mmCIF file of C-alpha atoms in Angstrom:
data_model
loop_
_atom_site.group_PDB
_atom_site.id
_atom_site.type_symbol
_atom_site.label_atom_id
_atom_site.label_comp_id
_atom_site.label_asym_id
_atom_site.label_seq_id
_atom_site.Cartn_x
_atom_site.Cartn_y
_atom_site.Cartn_z
ATOM 1 C CA MET O 1 26.752 -69.454 71.727
ATOM 2 C CA HIS O 2 29.597 -69.460 69.384
ATOM 3 C CA SER O 3 33.257 -70.232 70.388
ATOM 4 C CA SER O 4 35.486 -67.446 71.544
ATOM 5 C CA LEU O 5 37.447 -65.540 68.904
ATOM 6 C CA PHE O 6 40.936 -64.099 69.306
ATOM 7 C CA VAL O 7 41.901 -60.826 67.427
ATOM 8 C CA ALA O 8 44.970 -58.704 67.205
ATOM 9 C CA ALA O 9 45.238 -56.227 70.169
ATOM 10 C CA PHE O 10 45.571 -53.177 67.861
ATOM 11 C CA ALA O 11 42.201 -53.645 66.264
ATOM 12 C CA LEU O 12 39.869 -53.825 69.246
ATOM 13 C CA PRO O 13 40.084 -50.052 70.542
ATOM 14 C CA LEU O 14 39.094 -49.004 67.138
ATOM 15 C CA ALA O 15 36.128 -51.265 67.096
ATOM 16 C CA LEU O 16 35.098 -50.272 70.558
ATOM 17 C CA ALA O 17 34.932 -46.647 69.468
ATOM 18 C CA ALA O 18 33.417 -47.369 65.970
ATOM 19 C CA PRO O 19 30.399 -45.236 65.048
ATOM 20 C CA ALA O 20 26.966 -46.917 64.843
ATOM 21 C CA PRO O 21 26.281 -48.867 61.690
ATOM 22 C CA GLY O 22 23.749 -47.829 58.948
ATOM 23 C CA ARG O 23 20.233 -47.491 60.114
ATOM 24 C CA LEU O 24 16.624 -47.617 58.986
ATOM 25 C CA PRO O 25 14.952 -44.329 58.431
ATOM 26 C CA GLY O 26 14.226 -42.643 61.783
ATOM 27 C CA VAL O 27 10.308 -42.846 61.552
ATOM 28 C CA VAL O 28 10.790 -46.655 61.553
ATOM 29 C CA TYR O 29 12.770 -46.630 64.657
ATOM 30 C CA ARG O 30 10.440 -44.261 66.448
ATOM 31 C CA ARG O 31 7.457 -46.583 65.486
ATOM 32 C CA GLN O 32 9.172 -49.489 67.004
ATOM 33 C CA LEU O 33 10.156 -47.692 70.230
ATOM 34 C CA ASN O 34 6.610 -46.144 70.636
ATOM 35 C CA ASP O 35 4.962 -49.717 70.528
ATOM 36 C CA THR O 36 5.282 -50.398 74.281
ATOM 37 C CA CYS O 37 3.380 -53.861 74.134
ATOM 38 C CA GLY O 38 2.163 -53.368 77.610
ATOM 39 C CA LEU O 39 5.797 -52.541 79.142
ATOM 40 C CA SER O 40 4.077 -50.577 81.846
ATOM 41 C CA THR O 41 2.918 -53.938 83.508
ATOM 42 C CA ILE O 42 6.058 -55.878 83.081
ATOM 43 C CA GLN O 43 8.237 -56.665 86.089
ATOM 44 C CA GLN O 44 11.835 -57.367 86.001
ATOM 45 C CA PRO O 45 13.297 -60.718 86.786
ATOM 46 C CA VAL O 46 13.945 -61.225 90.430
ATOM 47 C CA SER O 47 17.437 -60.061 91.438
ATOM 48 C CA THR O 48 19.218 -58.171 94.308
ATOM 49 C CA LEU O 49 19.531 -54.953 91.976
ATOM 50 C CA THR O 50 17.918 -51.902 93.222
ATOM 51 C CA PRO O 51 14.627 -50.990 91.269
ATOM 52 C CA PRO O 52 14.649 -47.917 89.065
ATOM 53 C CA ASP O 53 13.158 -44.824 90.272
ATOM 54 C CA ALA O 54 9.432 -44.647 90.283
ATOM 55 C CA HIS O 55 9.247 -41.567 88.112
ATOM 56 C CA ASN O 56 11.211 -43.371 85.276
ATOM 57 C CA GLN O 57 9.530 -45.544 82.726
ATOM 58 C CA LEU O 58 10.360 -48.667 81.041
ATOM 59 C CA VAL O 59 10.638 -47.653 77.206
ATOM 60 C CA LEU O 60 12.500 -50.538 75.653
ATOM 61 C CA ILE O 61 13.686 -53.970 76.432
ATOM 62 C CA ALA O 62 16.523 -54.547 73.763
ATOM 63 C CA LEU O 63 18.280 -57.787 73.031
ATOM 64 C CA GLY O 64 22.005 -57.260 72.844
ATOM 65 C CA ARG O 65 24.046 -59.678 70.775
ATOM 66 C CA GLY O 66 28.042 -59.152 70.550
ATOM 67 C CA THR O 67 31.024 -59.800 72.436
ATOM 68 C CA GLN O 68 32.536 -59.247 75.814
ATOM 69 C CA ASN O 69 36.297 -58.295 75.277
ATOM 70 C CA TYR O 70 39.256 -58.920 77.563
ATOM 71 C CA THR O 71 43.001 -58.504 77.203
ATOM 72 C CA CYS O 72 46.044 -60.439 78.507
ATOM 73 C CA ALA O 73 49.286 -58.746 79.837
ATOM 74 C CA ASP O 74 50.962 -62.148 79.551
ATOM 75 C CA GLU O 75 50.469 -65.858 79.780
ATOM 76 C CA SER O 76 50.641 -65.918 83.764
ATOM 77 C CA SER O 77 47.837 -63.135 84.179
ATOM 78 C CA LYS O 78 44.226 -63.244 84.183
ATOM 79 C CA PRO O 79 42.113 -61.655 81.512
ATOM 80 C CA VAL O 80 41.158 -58.112 82.048
ATOM 81 C CA SER O 81 37.794 -56.678 80.778
ATOM 82 C CA ILE O 82 38.203 -53.827 78.128
ATOM 83 C CA GLY O 83 34.602 -53.407 77.285
ATOM 84 C CA ALA O 84 32.020 -54.902 75.069
ATOM 85 C CA VAL O 85 30.482 -54.452 71.578
ATOM 86 C CA ALA O 86 26.838 -55.441 70.541
ATOM 87 C CA GLU O 87 24.122 -54.759 68.348
ATOM 88 C CA LEU O 88 20.688 -53.970 69.924
ATOM 89 C CA PHE O 89 17.382 -55.351 68.656
ATOM 90 C CA ASN O 90 13.936 -54.512 69.826
ATOM 91 C CA ALA O 91 12.700 -57.285 72.089
ATOM 92 C CA SER O 92 10.017 -55.506 73.870
ATOM 93 C CA CYS O 93 7.047 -57.116 72.336
ATOM 94 C CA ALA O 94 8.738 -60.602 72.571
ATOM 95 C CA VAL O 95 9.525 -60.342 76.258
ATOM 96 C CA ALA O 96 6.053 -58.966 77.038
ATOM 97 C CA GLY O 97 4.606 -61.905 75.258
ATOM 98 C CA GLY O 98 6.560 -64.253 77.441
ATOM 99 C CA GLY O 99 9.446 -65.021 74.973
ATOM 100 C CA SER O 100 12.778 -66.303 76.001
ATOM 101 C CA LEU O 101 16.169 -64.279 76.154
ATOM 102 C CA GLY O 102 16.871 -64.519 72.175
ATOM 103 C CA THR O 103 13.267 -64.271 70.886
ATOM 104 C CA VAL O 104 13.870 -61.833 67.900
ATOM 105 C CA ALA O 105 13.464 -62.565 64.383
ATOM 106 C CA GLU O 106 16.615 -63.718 62.503
ATOM 107 C CA ASP O 107 16.043 -60.807 59.993
ATOM 108 C CA ALA O 108 15.241 -58.204 62.595
ATOM 109 C CA ASN O 109 16.858 -54.794 62.106
ATOM 110 C CA ALA O 110 19.184 -53.387 64.660
ATOM 111 C CA ILE O 111 17.731 -50.402 66.463
ATOM 112 C CA GLY O 112 21.148 -49.297 68.053
ATOM 113 C CA GLN O 113 24.501 -50.264 69.268
ATOM 114 C CA HIS O 114 26.223 -50.666 72.618
ATOM 115 C CA PHE O 115 30.072 -50.092 72.716
ATOM 116 C CA PHE O 116 32.761 -48.481 74.939
ATOM 117 C CA VAL O 117 34.253 -45.065 74.247
ATOM 118 C CA ASP O 118 37.130 -46.193 76.429
ATOM 119 C CA THR O 119 37.868 -49.417 78.444
ATOM 120 C CA THR O 120 35.680 -48.192 81.324
ATOM 121 C CA THR O 121 32.784 -46.226 79.861
ATOM 122 C CA PRO O 122 29.913 -47.792 78.185
ATOM 123 C CA GLU O 123 27.613 -46.177 75.831
ATOM 124 C CA PHE O 124 24.335 -46.928 74.284
ATOM 125 C CA ASP O 125 23.192 -45.370 70.912
ATOM 126 C CA ILE O 126 19.502 -45.978 70.357
ATOM 127 C CA ILE O 127 17.404 -44.343 67.689
ATOM 128 C CA GLY O 128 14.594 -42.390 69.132
ATOM 129 C CA LEU O 129 16.392 -42.053 72.612
ATOM 130 C CA GLY O 130 19.751 -40.841 71.749
ATOM 131 C CA ASN O 131 23.244 -41.578 73.248
ATOM 132 C CA ALA O 132 23.623 -42.216 76.798
ATOM 133 C CA GLN O 133 26.994 -42.925 78.586
ATOM 134 C CA VAL O 134 26.385 -44.914 81.645
ATOM 135 C CA LYS O 135 28.342 -46.253 84.800
ATOM 136 C CA LYS O 136 28.011 -49.335 86.647
ATOM 137 C CA VAL O 137 26.395 -48.785 90.074
ATOM 138 C CA GLU O 138 25.342 -52.337 90.921
ATOM 139 C CA ASN O 139 25.925 -55.924 90.089
ATOM 140 C CA ALA O 140 24.306 -59.140 90.831
ATOM 141 C CA THR O 141 25.371 -62.822 90.106
ATOM 142 C CA ALA O 142 23.647 -64.336 87.106
ATOM 143 C CA PRO O 143 21.455 -67.594 88.013
ATOM 144 C CA GLN O 144 23.952 -69.498 85.828
ATOM 145 C CA ALA O 145 27.559 -69.386 86.823
ATOM 146 C CA SER O 146 28.597 -69.528 83.157
ATOM 147 C CA ASP O 147 26.904 -66.208 82.292
ATOM 148 C CA ILE O 148 28.056 -62.654 82.905
ATOM 149 C CA PRO O 149 26.546 -60.667 86.097
ATOM 150 C CA TRP O 150 23.489 -58.743 85.833
ATOM 151 C CA LEU O 151 24.029 -54.988 86.155
ATOM 152 C CA LYS O 152 22.319 -51.701 86.984
ATOM 153 C CA LEU O 153 23.735 -48.797 84.939
ATOM 154 C CA ASP O 154 22.933 -45.202 85.602
ATOM 155 C CA ALA O 155 23.167 -42.345 83.089
ATOM 156 C CA LYS O 156 26.311 -40.279 83.881
ATOM 157 C CA ASP O 157 24.422 -37.202 82.492
ATOM 158 C CA GLN O 158 21.115 -37.009 84.156
ATOM 159 C CA SER O 159 19.941 -34.442 81.491
ATOM 160 C CA THR O 160 19.589 -37.347 78.997
ATOM 161 C CA ALA O 161 16.325 -39.056 78.297
ATOM 162 C CA VAL O 162 17.764 -42.406 79.202
ATOM 163 C CA ARG O 163 18.246 -42.726 83.110
ATOM 164 C CA ASN O 164 18.772 -46.410 83.894
ATOM 165 C CA ILE O 165 19.667 -49.368 81.901
ATOM 166 C CA TYR O 166 19.567 -52.906 83.613
ATOM 167 C CA ARG O 167 21.497 -55.747 82.021
ATOM 168 C CA LEU O 168 19.388 -58.884 82.846
ATOM 169 C CA ASN O 169 18.968 -62.392 81.622
ATOM 170 C CA THR O 170 22.595 -62.734 80.337
ATOM 171 C CA ALA O 171 24.031 -65.597 78.542
ATOM 172 C CA GLY O 172 27.773 -66.317 77.989
ATOM 173 C CA GLY O 173 30.366 -63.621 77.918
ATOM 174 C CA LEU O 174 32.682 -64.725 80.953
ATOM 175 C CA ALA O 175 36.260 -64.610 80.396
ATOM 176 C CA PRO O 176 38.648 -67.549 80.423
ATOM 177 C CA ALA O 177 39.935 -68.256 83.709
ATOM 178 C CA THR O 178 43.570 -67.685 82.678
ATOM 179 C CA CYS O 179 45.595 -66.163 79.842
ATOM 180 C CA ALA O 180 47.472 -69.477 79.342
ATOM 181 C CA GLY O 181 48.550 -69.673 75.827
ATOM 182 C CA GLN O 182 48.027 -66.041 75.093
ATOM 183 C CA ALA O 183 50.596 -63.511 73.822
ATOM 184 C CA SER O 184 51.216 -60.376 75.654
ATOM 185 C CA GLY O 185 48.581 -57.629 74.742
ATOM 186 C CA SER O 186 46.269 -60.188 73.058
ATOM 187 C CA VAL O 187 42.471 -59.707 72.987
ATOM 188 C CA ILE O 188 39.871 -62.402 73.748
ATOM 189 C CA GLN O 189 36.346 -61.767 72.465
ATOM 190 C CA VAL O 190 33.695 -63.949 74.211
ATOM 191 C CA ASP O 191 30.158 -64.205 72.490
ATOM 192 C CA TYR O 192 27.219 -63.178 74.737
ATOM 193 C CA GLU O 193 23.591 -62.038 74.724
ATOM 194 C CA ALA O 194 21.694 -60.066 77.233
ATOM 195 C CA GLN O 195 18.450 -58.001 77.667
ATOM 196 C CA TYR O 196 18.867 -54.387 78.268
ATOM 197 C CA TRP O 197 15.753 -52.975 80.076
ATOM 198 C CA VAL O 198 15.990 -49.173 79.310
ATOM 199 C CA TYR O 199 14.177 -46.737 81.678
ATOM 200 C CA ALA O 200 13.747 -43.068 80.548
ATOM 201 C CA CYS O 201 12.502 -39.985 82.152
ATOM 202 C CA PRO O 202 8.882 -39.019 80.650
ATOM 203 C CA ASP O 203 9.563 -35.327 80.940
ATOM 204 C CA ALA O 204 12.960 -35.735 79.055
ATOM 205 C CA MET O 205 11.366 -37.786 76.360
ATOM 206 C CA ALA O 206 8.593 -35.167 75.897
ATOM 207 C CA THR O 207 11.434 -32.572 75.506
ATOM 208 C CA ARG O 208 13.109 -34.697 72.752
ATOM 209 C CA ARG O 209 9.837 -35.015 70.827
ATOM 210 C CA ARG O 210 8.940 -31.384 71.146
ATOM 211 C CA LYS O 211 12.563 -30.423 69.891
ATOM 212 C CA ARG O 212 12.508 -33.107 67.041
ATOM 213 C CA SER O 213 9.085 -31.510 65.818
ATOM 214 C CA LEU O 214 10.640 -28.050 65.723
ATOM 215 C CA GLY O 215 13.857 -29.400 63.889
ATOM 216 C CA LEU O 216 15.918 -28.229 67.040
ATOM 217 C CA PRO O 217 19.084 -30.078 67.983
ATOM 218 C CA LEU O 218 18.287 -32.914 70.456
ATOM 219 C CA ASN O 219 21.281 -32.465 72.759
#
């Protein structure tokens, strides 16, 4: 992991709400997402998180690479989380084949983006699956104390294709213990990686495919 970066406080809110970067043609992304690589037989790493609803289907394991972001009120305070920004890469086949956390080709194209629309609302924008704003419903301590917790995230809008996202196999991302040496309002960015296990409703996925084939709006 790289060392933490410090940026001006005014720049981060714009970054958190920034639109997703340029993408490959949609057909390429759909081909990547439809290649399940045997995901139906994969079991999550053991944790205390509640399993997904049996009706929902694991459709993607994405590797997220980015920063967890924190702010400091003053030098005597503790850092407070204000969200995260990460690019997402398709790690489904790598994980299904027994690969480790970061097993994605260095030249792999991003298939989406994870960011926060405000300091408390995470969003995932994934080609083929659409946009999903989520809320944290459970957390579990990571196996290594130096890594951010594992999470269960549920879609705020249950009409979207994506219903659950689990943040698992995390690496890095924890805030410093204190704000010592930081100016009031400063922002700390801490590099992290994580797997995002994405579960979708098969019926909603079928509806999206039907709308797409008819040229209708997906939302």
